[in-house]
Amino acid sequence: MTTLEGFLIALAKTVVIFLGVVNVAALMTLAERKFSAWMQYRIGPNRVGPYGLLQPLADGVKFIFKEELTPAGANRFMFRAAPILAALPSMMTIAVIPFAPDIVIGGKNFGALTIADLDIGILYILALGGLAIYGVILGGWASNSKYSLLGSLRASAQMISYELTLILTILSVVVMSGSLNLREIVEAQSDITRWNAWNVHAMPQFVAFVLFVVATFAETNRHPFDFSECEPELVGGFHTEYSAMKWAMFYIGEYSAMTVMAALTVVLFLGGWSVPFWPDAPWYVGLAAMLAKTGCFLFLFLWVRWTLPRFRFDQLMRLGWKVFLPLALLNLVVTGAVVSLR
Amino acid sequence: MSTVQRTGVDDETRTKRTFEYAPGVVDRDDPLHGELLELNMGPQHPATHGVLRIQVLLDGENMVKVEPDVGYLHRGKEKTCESLGWRKFFVHTDRLDYLQPLMNNCAYALALEQLGGIQVPERGQTIRVLLMELSRIMAHLIYLGTTSIDLGAVTMFFFTFSEREKIYALLDAYTGHRMNNTYIRIGGVYADVEEHAEREIRAWLAQFPRKIDEFETMLTGNRIWYDRNRNVGILTPQMCKDWSLTGPNLRASGVEWDLRKQQPYSGYEHYEFEVPVGTIGDCYDRYAVRIEEMRQSVRLAEQALDRLARTRGAEFLADDRRYVLPPKSTVHTSMEELIHQFKIVTDMSLPKGEAYHAVEASKGELGFFVASDGTSHPLRCHIRAPGLMNVQAIPVLAEGRLFSDMVSIIGSLDFVMGEVDR
């Protein structure tokens, strides 16, 4: 394989995955409105395109043409930087998520469907995930609004406390698979006959799985942990003062973070692209399996949002520090003990 | 926080004023002392249920001082009553607590009937009971929906509103209006309930308890809902007395006080129903009491329908030509009836004196005090709106608690600004 060929393959993968995630994020806004409508005896958007499928496009056009307001006394530079900082990290994390095994077309192997097959993929995700908080903090602080400030304070406290649980649960999985590379983690799970196959399916990491899923809700600021927005008290939370495309950037960030987190859950706990009882499934079946599993978790995000009431801030913190963190630690210790004793 | 630039008020003035509000909370001699945040909730705020403005002084997430500010929806209803005259004010009572217009109509009519010594026929009373109980269900559904949406359970809002919408459709078919019905008249009601309307209301009542079960499945056993409401905003019976809270808020504190039982009107003494009471008087108890009240209202409405079936064809409007308009058909043919009609429409007067009548409305004791000097216009009309008392309880419950509890407290106290500001 020549250098040019390798470059072109990498470029193609980047374009496919990046456009894929942006489109999924856009479609998620539609899905959110459609699913919530169905749960609430409503119809949902159905004017633009068949079944309202072009609604995200119409929304995008609307956002672009809306007037951008900057509140008096706002820190203009930070105010503009915050939406970008909020949207970028989640889009960047998608780079290491493997979506399909080695793509083989016409006997030629193009490698796994992932932008970067990093050996420290997990670290990369955690590092960038930690950066996402800056958009929220700065957005709330730069708005010069009390509601925004309170919202961003809450969000930052929450995201930081749940990141710990998130990291510890991921560590348990890393201990099980013995690798920080996401592709290798998937491959370690793919053999259904082995004891750690499908970290959840075979149950050894069930606790970690539950903790991880709950922590992803907190990490992505989704209901029932959406304190940063919390519209009854804080009007719109950190993005109260945002309008037009800047506001939309926060949402793109939120939805792509959801997509990444859903994909990560599948990769870490549900065997990524592996199909049960079909170990040598072709790559396109694997890709479909991966997308289907991710879709289930994306639906979970919506389902929970439109069903449950919201936690109170201190209850969430108590849950995070007093329940989830000890549980995650215990789980890590037990996992480590079991793995080393085997 | 001090780096946030503000316009208008300079830092020194603001700090001074803030400390006047809550002396002693922040130790200013401490070089590391923090600052209190003065937050203005409303009048345009999603959680204040209308145009209530609440000034909150925050110490981090804790509310140090809470001050509700009412009056943004003040339309001078009491004065309007004095200038419009007795009959024309009915249409304005609809706009008080606009979630239960028929209840307001009834309360006003009962006060006037007490003043004029007018007897309402049994069928008229039964129709009123039916309408009042439907109003109570409607108002409680709004309470449930808005409180849920405040606490984040957005879907509940649509569940309750779809049920309320069905009652609106029934009322539309029966009274001619969805909202603002103005259906109650002095001496009875405007028109009789038709048989098909009775059937439809009965059919709706039959399926409604299942819907309440559904609501409860969503909320009652929900751990998050429980945590958000349990031990939040506790009202003791003494506090209720001090702040003259009535209705579900009082009953949630364990006091069995329901005007329908204690001072029965419109024949409530002939109906079988329970008065649910709470135990400790927190937001969760208030929620539970209202849920049970809806079930009891269904019982009451069904009994009222049974009575309506028995008294079909009977009089529903008092036959008193001093206050009750004659039927239109006779106005065109009879000289006396025409004179009656003319007199009532132009200057119907009530005897000299004072009267106060209260009903158990969805939010508490809704009373009308009317004073007459014997003319066609009231000397004074005072409305005892339970919502105003409920608003007054906000600081008592909210101060010292977390800011998030504000929405639980506002929601559970349940008030409507149309009634509070009048």
PDB file of C-alpha atoms in Angstrom, chain B residues 156-422:
ATOM      1  CA  MET B 156     -47.064  14.055  32.258  1.00  0.00           C
ATOM      2  CA  PHE B 157     -48.085  17.528  31.184  1.00  0.00           C
ATOM      3  CA  PHE B 158     -49.465  16.174  27.934  1.00  0.00           C
ATOM      4  CA  PHE B 159     -51.159  13.247  29.639  1.00  0.00           C
ATOM      5  CA  THR B 160     -53.058  15.526  31.996  1.00  0.00           C
ATOM      6  CA  PHE B 161     -53.802  18.081  29.314  1.00  0.00           C
ATOM      7  CA  SER B 162     -55.289  15.506  27.000  1.00  0.00           C
ATOM      8  CA  GLU B 163     -57.707  14.514  29.785  1.00  0.00           C
ATOM      9  CA  ARG B 164     -58.506  18.124  30.507  1.00  0.00           C
ATOM     10  CA  GLU B 165     -59.096  18.664  26.842  1.00  0.00           C
ATOM     11  CA  LYS B 166     -61.801  16.001  26.954  1.00  0.00           C
ATOM     12  CA  ILE B 167     -63.585  17.819  29.784  1.00  0.00           C
ATOM     13  CA  TYR B 168     -63.319  20.991  27.759  1.00  0.00           C
ATOM     14  CA  ALA B 169     -64.970  19.247  24.839  1.00  0.00           C
ATOM     15  CA  LEU B 170     -67.772  18.080  27.128  1.00  0.00           C
ATOM     16  CA  LEU B 171     -68.236  21.561  28.562  1.00  0.00           C
ATOM     17  CA  ASP B 172     -68.120  22.998  25.076  1.00  0.00           C
ATOM     18  CA  ALA B 173     -70.988  20.752  24.048  1.00  0.00           C
ATOM     19  CA  TYR B 174     -72.924  21.458  27.210  1.00  0.00           C
ATOM     20  CA  THR B 175     -72.256  25.075  28.161  1.00  0.00           C
ATOM     21  CA  GLY B 176     -71.283  26.405  24.737  1.00  0.00           C
ATOM     22  CA  HIS B 177     -67.773  27.359  25.787  1.00  0.00           C
ATOM     23  CA  ARG B 178     -64.596  25.534  26.533  1.00  0.00           C
ATOM     24  CA  MET B 179     -63.242  28.095  28.936  1.00  0.00           C
ATOM     25  CA  ASN B 180     -64.885  31.116  30.559  1.00  0.00           C
ATOM     26  CA  ASN B 181     -68.288  29.485  30.534  1.00  0.00           C
ATOM     27  CA  THR B 182     -70.318  32.054  32.541  1.00  0.00           C
ATOM     28  CA  TYR B 183     -72.911  29.372  32.912  1.00  0.00           C
ATOM     29  CA  ILE B 184     -74.193  29.838  36.433  1.00  0.00           C
ATOM     30  CA  ARG B 185     -76.981  32.337  37.041  1.00  0.00           C
ATOM     31  CA  ILE B 186     -78.526  33.740  40.195  1.00  0.00           C
ATOM     32  CA  GLY B 187     -81.048  31.123  41.220  1.00  0.00           C
ATOM     33  CA  GLY B 188     -79.636  28.209  39.267  1.00  0.00           C
ATOM     34  CA  VAL B 189     -77.932  27.587  35.971  1.00  0.00           C
ATOM     35  CA  TYR B 190     -78.440  28.924  32.473  1.00  0.00           C
ATOM     36  CA  ALA B 191     -79.812  25.760  30.898  1.00  0.00           C
ATOM     37  CA  ASP B 192     -80.568  22.160  31.725  1.00  0.00           C
ATOM     38  CA  VAL B 193     -78.184  19.285  31.062  1.00  0.00           C
ATOM     39  CA  GLU B 194     -79.322  17.260  28.117  1.00  0.00           C
ATOM     40  CA  GLU B 195     -79.473  13.512  28.294  1.00  0.00           C
ATOM     41  CA  HIS B 196     -76.718  12.913  25.789  1.00  0.00           C
ATOM     42  CA  ALA B 197     -74.435  15.319  27.661  1.00  0.00           C
ATOM     43  CA  GLU B 198     -75.073  13.357  30.835  1.00  0.00           C
ATOM     44  CA  ARG B 199     -74.186  10.141  29.021  1.00  0.00           C
ATOM     45  CA  GLU B 200     -70.974  11.588  27.649  1.00  0.00           C
ATOM     46  CA  ILE B 201     -69.895  12.969  31.011  1.00  0.00           C
ATOM     47  CA  ARG B 202     -70.638   9.617  32.610  1.00  0.00           C
ATOM     48  CA  ALA B 203     -68.587   7.818  29.993  1.00  0.00           C
ATOM     49  CA  TRP B 204     -65.682  10.155  30.592  1.00  0.00           C
ATOM     50  CA  LEU B 205     -65.950   9.748  34.365  1.00  0.00           C
ATOM     51  CA  ALA B 206     -65.955   5.979  33.980  1.00  0.00           C
ATOM     52  CA  GLN B 207     -62.590   5.938  32.232  1.00  0.00           C
ATOM     53  CA  PHE B 208     -60.933   8.712  34.225  1.00  0.00           C
ATOM     54  CA  PRO B 209     -59.928   6.700  37.350  1.00  0.00           C
ATOM     55  CA  ARG B 210     -57.836   4.473  35.085  1.00  0.00           C
ATOM     56  CA  LYS B 211     -56.073   7.576  33.827  1.00  0.00           C
ATOM     57  CA  ILE B 212     -55.352   8.640  37.404  1.00  0.00           C
ATOM     58  CA  ASP B 213     -53.805   5.214  37.935  1.00  0.00           C
ATOM     59  CA  GLU B 214     -51.666   5.895  34.900  1.00  0.00           C
ATOM     60  CA  PHE B 215     -50.522   9.247  36.289  1.00  0.00           C
ATOM     61  CA  GLU B 216     -49.688   7.555  39.554  1.00  0.00           C
ATOM     62  CA  THR B 217     -47.680   4.889  37.767  1.00  0.00           C
ATOM     63  CA  MET B 218     -45.591   7.677  36.321  1.00  0.00           C
ATOM     64  CA  LEU B 219     -45.089   9.599  39.553  1.00  0.00           C
ATOM     65  CA  THR B 220     -46.258   8.162  42.866  1.00  0.00           C
ATOM     66  CA  GLY B 221     -43.724   5.363  43.149  1.00  0.00           C
ATOM     67  CA  ASN B 222     -41.051   7.174  41.202  1.00  0.00           C
ATOM     68  CA  ARG B 223     -37.968   7.566  43.339  1.00  0.00           C
ATOM     69  CA  ILE B 224     -36.929  10.852  41.743  1.00  0.00           C
ATOM     70  CA  TRP B 225     -40.404  12.326  42.151  1.00  0.00           C
ATOM     71  CA  TYR B 226     -40.479  11.135  45.750  1.00  0.00           C
ATOM     72  CA  ASP B 227     -37.077  12.644  46.535  1.00  0.00           C
ATOM     73  CA  ARG B 228     -37.956  15.931  44.926  1.00  0.00           C
ATOM     74  CA  ASN B 229     -41.160  16.273  46.944  1.00  0.00           C
ATOM     75  CA  ARG B 230     -40.765  14.390  50.222  1.00  0.00           C
ATOM     76  CA  ASN B 231     -39.810  16.621  53.169  1.00  0.00           C
ATOM     77  CA  VAL B 232     -39.759  19.668  50.915  1.00  0.00           C
ATOM     78  CA  GLY B 233     -41.849  22.647  51.931  1.00  0.00           C
ATOM     79  CA  ILE B 234     -43.338  21.258  55.121  1.00  0.00           C
ATOM     80  CA  LEU B 235     -46.417  23.102  56.354  1.00  0.00           C
ATOM     81  CA  THR B 236     -47.533  22.438  59.898  1.00  0.00           C
ATOM     82  CA  PRO B 237     -51.218  22.946  60.817  1.00  0.00           C
ATOM     83  CA  GLN B 238     -50.172  25.976  62.868  1.00  0.00           C
ATOM     84  CA  MET B 239     -48.394  27.506  59.886  1.00  0.00           C
ATOM     85  CA  CYS B 240     -51.469  26.943  57.749  1.00  0.00           C
ATOM     86  CA  LYS B 241     -53.496  28.741  60.380  1.00  0.00           C
ATOM     87  CA  ASP B 242     -51.019  31.601  60.604  1.00  0.00           C
ATOM     88  CA  TRP B 243     -50.961  32.078  56.853  1.00  0.00           C
ATOM     89  CA  SER B 244     -54.698  31.285  56.430  1.00  0.00           C
ATOM     90  CA  LEU B 245     -54.006  28.489  53.999  1.00  0.00           C
ATOM     91  CA  THR B 246     -56.996  26.390  53.087  1.00  0.00           C
ATOM     92  CA  GLY B 247     -57.949  23.650  50.711  1.00  0.00           C
ATOM     93  CA  PRO B 248     -55.590  20.847  49.723  1.00  0.00           C
ATOM     94  CA  ASN B 249     -52.633  22.689  51.258  1.00  0.00           C
ATOM     95  CA  LEU B 250     -54.303  22.657  54.654  1.00  0.00           C
ATOM     96  CA  ARG B 251     -55.583  19.109  54.300  1.00  0.00           C
ATOM     97  CA  ALA B 252     -52.137  17.873  53.333  1.00  0.00           C
ATOM     98  CA  SER B 253     -50.995  19.029  56.779  1.00  0.00           C
ATOM     99  CA  GLY B 254     -53.439  16.636  58.361  1.00  0.00           C
ATOM    100  CA  VAL B 255     -56.296  19.002  59.135  1.00  0.00           C
ATOM    101  CA  GLU B 256     -59.614  17.609  58.018  1.00  0.00           C
ATOM    102  CA  TRP B 257     -61.220  20.849  56.937  1.00  0.00           C
ATOM    103  CA  ASP B 258     -63.340  20.812  53.851  1.00  0.00           C
ATOM    104  CA  LEU B 259     -66.121  23.368  53.425  1.00  0.00           C
ATOM    105  CA  ARG B 260     -68.148  20.784  51.536  1.00  0.00           C
ATOM    106  CA  LYS B 261     -68.298  18.836  54.813  1.00  0.00           C
ATOM    107  CA  GLN B 262     -68.007  21.594  57.418  1.00  0.00           C
ATOM    108  CA  GLN B 263     -70.348  24.185  55.890  1.00  0.00           C
ATOM    109  CA  PRO B 264     -72.205  22.304  53.174  1.00  0.00           C
ATOM    110  CA  TYR B 265     -73.686  24.295  50.322  1.00  0.00           C
ATOM    111  CA  SER B 266     -75.503  23.292  47.147  1.00  0.00           C
ATOM    112  CA  GLY B 267     -76.600  20.102  48.860  1.00  0.00           C
ATOM    113  CA  TYR B 268     -73.131  18.637  49.410  1.00  0.00           C
ATOM    114  CA  GLU B 269     -74.420  17.146  52.662  1.00  0.00           C
ATOM    115  CA  HIS B 270     -76.378  14.592  50.628  1.00  0.00           C
ATOM    116  CA  TYR B 271     -73.327  13.211  48.838  1.00  0.00           C
ATOM    117  CA  GLU B 272     -70.986  10.479  49.936  1.00  0.00           C
ATOM    118  CA  PHE B 273     -67.323  11.301  49.677  1.00  0.00           C
ATOM    119  CA  GLU B 274     -64.143  11.161  51.686  1.00  0.00           C
ATOM    120  CA  VAL B 275     -61.890  14.060  52.577  1.00  0.00           C
ATOM    121  CA  PRO B 276     -58.292  12.965  52.026  1.00  0.00           C
ATOM    122  CA  VAL B 277     -55.736  14.331  54.464  1.00  0.00           C
ATOM    123  CA  GLY B 278     -51.974  14.168  54.484  1.00  0.00           C
ATOM    124  CA  THR B 279     -49.593  13.404  57.315  1.00  0.00           C
ATOM    125  CA  ILE B 280     -46.715  15.864  57.411  1.00  0.00           C
ATOM    126  CA  GLY B 281     -47.767  18.508  54.914  1.00  0.00           C
ATOM    127  CA  ASP B 282     -44.871  18.425  52.477  1.00  0.00           C
ATOM    128  CA  CYS B 283     -45.039  18.745  48.714  1.00  0.00           C
ATOM    129  CA  TYR B 284     -45.540  15.014  48.335  1.00  0.00           C
ATOM    130  CA  ASP B 285     -48.549  15.053  50.666  1.00  0.00           C
ATOM    131  CA  ARG B 286     -50.059  17.909  48.735  1.00  0.00           C
ATOM    132  CA  TYR B 287     -49.598  15.909  45.561  1.00  0.00           C
ATOM    133  CA  ALA B 288     -51.146  12.800  47.102  1.00  0.00           C
ATOM    134  CA  VAL B 289     -54.089  14.754  48.511  1.00  0.00           C
ATOM    135  CA  ARG B 290     -54.862  16.281  45.123  1.00  0.00           C
ATOM    136  CA  ILE B 291     -54.661  12.919  43.385  1.00  0.00           C
ATOM    137  CA  GLU B 292     -57.137  11.470  45.863  1.00  0.00           C
ATOM    138  CA  GLU B 293     -59.370  14.521  45.566  1.00  0.00           C
ATOM    139  CA  MET B 294     -59.672  13.871  41.868  1.00  0.00           C
ATOM    140  CA  ARG B 295     -60.910  10.355  42.604  1.00  0.00           C
ATOM    141  CA  GLN B 296     -63.391  11.727  45.129  1.00  0.00           C
ATOM    142  CA  SER B 297     -64.542  14.309  42.623  1.00  0.00           C
ATOM    143  CA  VAL B 298     -65.282  11.515  40.195  1.00  0.00           C
ATOM    144  CA  ARG B 299     -67.386   9.862  42.895  1.00  0.00           C
ATOM    145  CA  LEU B 300     -69.233  13.116  43.564  1.00  0.00           C
ATOM    146  CA  ALA B 301     -69.836  13.813  39.911  1.00  0.00           C
ATOM    147  CA  GLU B 302     -71.213  10.315  39.392  1.00  0.00           C
ATOM    148  CA  GLN B 303     -73.593  10.765  42.315  1.00  0.00           C
ATOM    149  CA  ALA B 304     -74.649  14.098  40.888  1.00  0.00           C
ATOM    150  CA  LEU B 305     -75.356  12.415  37.562  1.00  0.00           C
ATOM    151  CA  ASP B 306     -77.483   9.803  39.341  1.00  0.00           C
ATOM    152  CA  ARG B 307     -79.471  12.575  40.978  1.00  0.00           C
ATOM    153  CA  LEU B 308     -79.841  14.333  37.658  1.00  0.00           C
ATOM    154  CA  ALA B 309     -81.227  11.158  36.144  1.00  0.00           C
ATOM    155  CA  ARG B 310     -83.813  11.010  38.950  1.00  0.00           C
ATOM    156  CA  THR B 311     -84.881  14.649  38.694  1.00  0.00           C
ATOM    157  CA  ARG B 312     -85.012  14.897  34.931  1.00  0.00           C
ATOM    158  CA  GLY B 313     -87.446  17.553  33.760  1.00  0.00           C
ATOM    159  CA  ALA B 314     -87.578  19.341  37.122  1.00  0.00           C
ATOM    160  CA  GLU B 315     -86.925  23.052  37.551  1.00  0.00           C
ATOM    161  CA  PHE B 316     -83.276  24.038  37.450  1.00  0.00           C
ATOM    162  CA  LEU B 317     -83.710  27.794  37.851  1.00  0.00           C
ATOM    163  CA  ALA B 318     -85.503  29.571  40.692  1.00  0.00           C
ATOM    164  CA  ASP B 319     -88.871  30.978  39.768  1.00  0.00           C
ATOM    165  CA  ASP B 320     -88.175  34.406  41.184  1.00  0.00           C
ATOM    166  CA  ARG B 321     -88.803  37.229  38.764  1.00  0.00           C
ATOM    167  CA  ARG B 322     -86.895  39.746  40.838  1.00  0.00           C
ATOM    168  CA  TYR B 323     -83.594  38.112  39.937  1.00  0.00           C
ATOM    169  CA  VAL B 324     -84.155  35.444  37.324  1.00  0.00           C
ATOM    170  CA  LEU B 325     -84.712  36.323  33.700  1.00  0.00           C
ATOM    171  CA  PRO B 326     -87.985  35.035  32.277  1.00  0.00           C
ATOM    172  CA  PRO B 327     -87.786  32.568  29.381  1.00  0.00           C
ATOM    173  CA  LYS B 328     -87.304  34.307  26.065  1.00  0.00           C
ATOM    174  CA  SER B 329     -90.471  32.812  24.580  1.00  0.00           C
ATOM    175  CA  THR B 330     -92.671  34.451  27.183  1.00  0.00           C
ATOM    176  CA  VAL B 331     -90.901  37.792  26.912  1.00  0.00           C
ATOM    177  CA  HIS B 332     -92.196  38.170  23.391  1.00  0.00           C
ATOM    178  CA  THR B 333     -95.798  37.412  24.343  1.00  0.00           C
ATOM    179  CA  SER B 334     -96.316  38.639  27.877  1.00  0.00           C
ATOM    180  CA  MET B 335     -96.235  42.263  29.024  1.00  0.00           C
ATOM    181  CA  GLU B 336     -95.269  41.366  32.633  1.00  0.00           C
ATOM    182  CA  GLU B 337     -92.414  39.175  31.540  1.00  0.00           C
ATOM    183  CA  LEU B 338     -91.115  41.915  29.282  1.00  0.00           C
ATOM    184  CA  ILE B 339     -91.144  44.299  32.216  1.00  0.00           C
ATOM    185  CA  HIS B 340     -89.351  41.727  34.366  1.00  0.00           C
ATOM    186  CA  GLN B 341     -86.737  41.239  31.687  1.00  0.00           C
ATOM    187  CA  PHE B 342     -86.258  45.001  31.337  1.00  0.00           C
ATOM    188  CA  LYS B 343     -85.966  45.533  35.080  1.00  0.00           C
ATOM    189  CA  ILE B 344     -83.470  42.709  35.601  1.00  0.00           C
ATOM    190  CA  VAL B 345     -81.264  43.714  32.706  1.00  0.00           C
ATOM    191  CA  THR B 346     -81.221  47.432  33.493  1.00  0.00           C
ATOM    192  CA  ASP B 347     -81.179  47.685  37.273  1.00  0.00           C
ATOM    193  CA  MET B 348     -81.561  44.477  39.182  1.00  0.00           C
ATOM    194  CA  SER B 349     -80.954  45.340  42.802  1.00  0.00           C
ATOM    195  CA  LEU B 350     -80.291  43.179  45.829  1.00  0.00           C
ATOM    196  CA  PRO B 351     -81.582  43.972  49.312  1.00  0.00           C
ATOM    197  CA  LYS B 352     -79.485  46.094  51.623  1.00  0.00           C
ATOM    198  CA  GLY B 353     -77.020  44.110  53.684  1.00  0.00           C
ATOM    199  CA  GLU B 354     -73.865  42.055  53.590  1.00  0.00           C
ATOM    200  CA  ALA B 355     -73.158  38.477  52.721  1.00  0.00           C
ATOM    201  CA  TYR B 356     -70.148  36.190  52.592  1.00  0.00           C
ATOM    202  CA  HIS B 357     -70.232  32.812  51.004  1.00  0.00           C
ATOM    203  CA  ALA B 358     -67.296  30.525  50.466  1.00  0.00           C
ATOM    204  CA  VAL B 359     -66.946  27.366  48.475  1.00  0.00           C
ATOM    205  CA  GLU B 360     -64.285  24.706  48.601  1.00  0.00           C
ATOM    206  CA  ALA B 361     -62.494  25.577  45.394  1.00  0.00           C
ATOM    207  CA  SER B 362     -59.628  23.585  43.985  1.00  0.00           C
ATOM    208  CA  LYS B 363     -57.073  25.856  45.643  1.00  0.00           C
ATOM    209  CA  GLY B 364     -58.816  26.475  48.925  1.00  0.00           C
ATOM    210  CA  GLU B 365     -61.616  28.566  50.312  1.00  0.00           C
ATOM    211  CA  LEU B 366     -62.900  30.815  47.559  1.00  0.00           C
ATOM    212  CA  GLY B 367     -65.190  33.356  49.141  1.00  0.00           C
ATOM    213  CA  PHE B 368     -67.125  36.342  47.900  1.00  0.00           C
ATOM    214  CA  PHE B 369     -67.992  39.108  50.309  1.00  0.00           C
ATOM    215  CA  VAL B 370     -70.682  41.364  48.893  1.00  0.00           C
ATOM    216  CA  ALA B 371     -72.166  44.445  50.503  1.00  0.00           C
ATOM    217  CA  SER B 372     -75.261  46.059  49.078  1.00  0.00           C
ATOM    218  CA  ASP B 373     -76.859  49.413  49.752  1.00  0.00           C
ATOM    219  CA  GLY B 374     -80.015  48.266  48.025  1.00  0.00           C
ATOM    220  CA  THR B 375     -79.121  49.557  44.565  1.00  0.00           C
ATOM    221  CA  SER B 376     -78.258  47.852  41.341  1.00  0.00           C
ATOM    222  CA  HIS B 377     -74.527  48.161  41.997  1.00  0.00           C
ATOM    223  CA  PRO B 378     -72.632  46.568  44.864  1.00  0.00           C
ATOM    224  CA  LEU B 379     -71.249  48.809  47.555  1.00  0.00           C
ATOM    225  CA  ARG B 380     -68.288  46.492  47.889  1.00  0.00           C
ATOM    226  CA  CYS B 381     -67.278  43.179  46.469  1.00  0.00           C
ATOM    227  CA  HIS B 382     -64.307  41.461  48.001  1.00  0.00           C
ATOM    228  CA  ILE B 383     -62.928  38.235  46.688  1.00  0.00           C
ATOM    229  CA  ARG B 384     -61.153  35.958  49.102  1.00  0.00           C
ATOM    230  CA  ALA B 385     -58.891  34.263  46.652  1.00  0.00           C
ATOM    231  CA  PRO B 386     -57.096  31.248  48.129  1.00  0.00           C
ATOM    232  CA  GLY B 387     -54.260  31.677  45.635  1.00  0.00           C
ATOM    233  CA  LEU B 388     -53.103  34.893  47.300  1.00  0.00           C
ATOM    234  CA  MET B 389     -52.648  33.108  50.615  1.00  0.00           C
ATOM    235  CA  ASN B 390     -50.830  30.306  48.840  1.00  0.00           C
ATOM    236  CA  VAL B 391     -48.403  32.781  47.294  1.00  0.00           C
ATOM    237  CA  GLN B 392     -47.747  34.284  50.702  1.00  0.00           C
ATOM    238  CA  ALA B 393     -46.563  30.942  51.967  1.00  0.00           C
ATOM    239  CA  ILE B 394     -43.747  30.743  49.402  1.00  0.00           C
ATOM    240  CA  PRO B 395     -41.086  32.596  51.464  1.00  0.00           C
ATOM    241  CA  VAL B 396     -41.933  30.644  54.596  1.00  0.00           C
ATOM    242  CA  LEU B 397     -41.368  27.370  52.821  1.00  0.00           C
ATOM    243  CA  ALA B 398     -38.575  28.352  50.486  1.00  0.00           C
ATOM    244  CA  GLU B 399     -36.168  30.304  52.666  1.00  0.00           C
ATOM    245  CA  GLY B 400     -33.192  28.237  53.722  1.00  0.00           C
ATOM    246  CA  ARG B 401     -33.795  25.588  51.103  1.00  0.00           C
ATOM    247  CA  LEU B 402     -32.081  24.810  47.838  1.00  0.00           C
ATOM    248  CA  PHE B 403     -32.988  26.839  44.804  1.00  0.00           C
ATOM    249  CA  SER B 404     -34.271  23.742  43.010  1.00  0.00           C
ATOM    250  CA  ASP B 405     -36.863  23.254  45.732  1.00  0.00           C
ATOM    251  CA  MET B 406     -38.443  26.526  44.692  1.00  0.00           C
ATOM    252  CA  VAL B 407     -40.144  24.863  41.749  1.00  0.00           C
ATOM    253  CA  SER B 408     -41.468  21.999  43.886  1.00  0.00           C
ATOM    254  CA  ILE B 409     -42.835  24.500  46.383  1.00  0.00           C
ATOM    255  CA  ILE B 410     -44.385  26.837  43.836  1.00  0.00           C
ATOM    256  CA  GLY B 411     -45.929  23.920  42.013  1.00  0.00           C
ATOM    257  CA  SER B 412     -47.309  22.210  45.077  1.00  0.00           C
ATOM    258  CA  LEU B 413     -48.811  25.347  46.623  1.00  0.00           C
ATOM    259  CA  ASP B 414     -50.826  25.714  43.439  1.00  0.00           C
ATOM    260  CA  PHE B 415     -52.060  29.168  42.612  1.00  0.00           C
ATOM    261  CA  VAL B 416     -53.219  31.016  39.547  1.00  0.00           C
ATOM    262  CA  MET B 417     -52.178  34.582  39.062  1.00  0.00           C
ATOM    263  CA  GLY B 418     -55.548  35.578  37.601  1.00  0.00           C
ATOM    264  CA  GLU B 419     -56.997  34.948  41.014  1.00  0.00           C
ATOM    265  CA  VAL B 420     -54.076  36.209  43.074  1.00  0.00           C
ATOM    266  CA  ASP B 421     -53.918  39.601  41.402  1.00  0.00           C
ATOM    267  CA  ARG B 422     -57.614  39.843  40.477  1.00  0.00           C
TER     268      ARG B 422
END
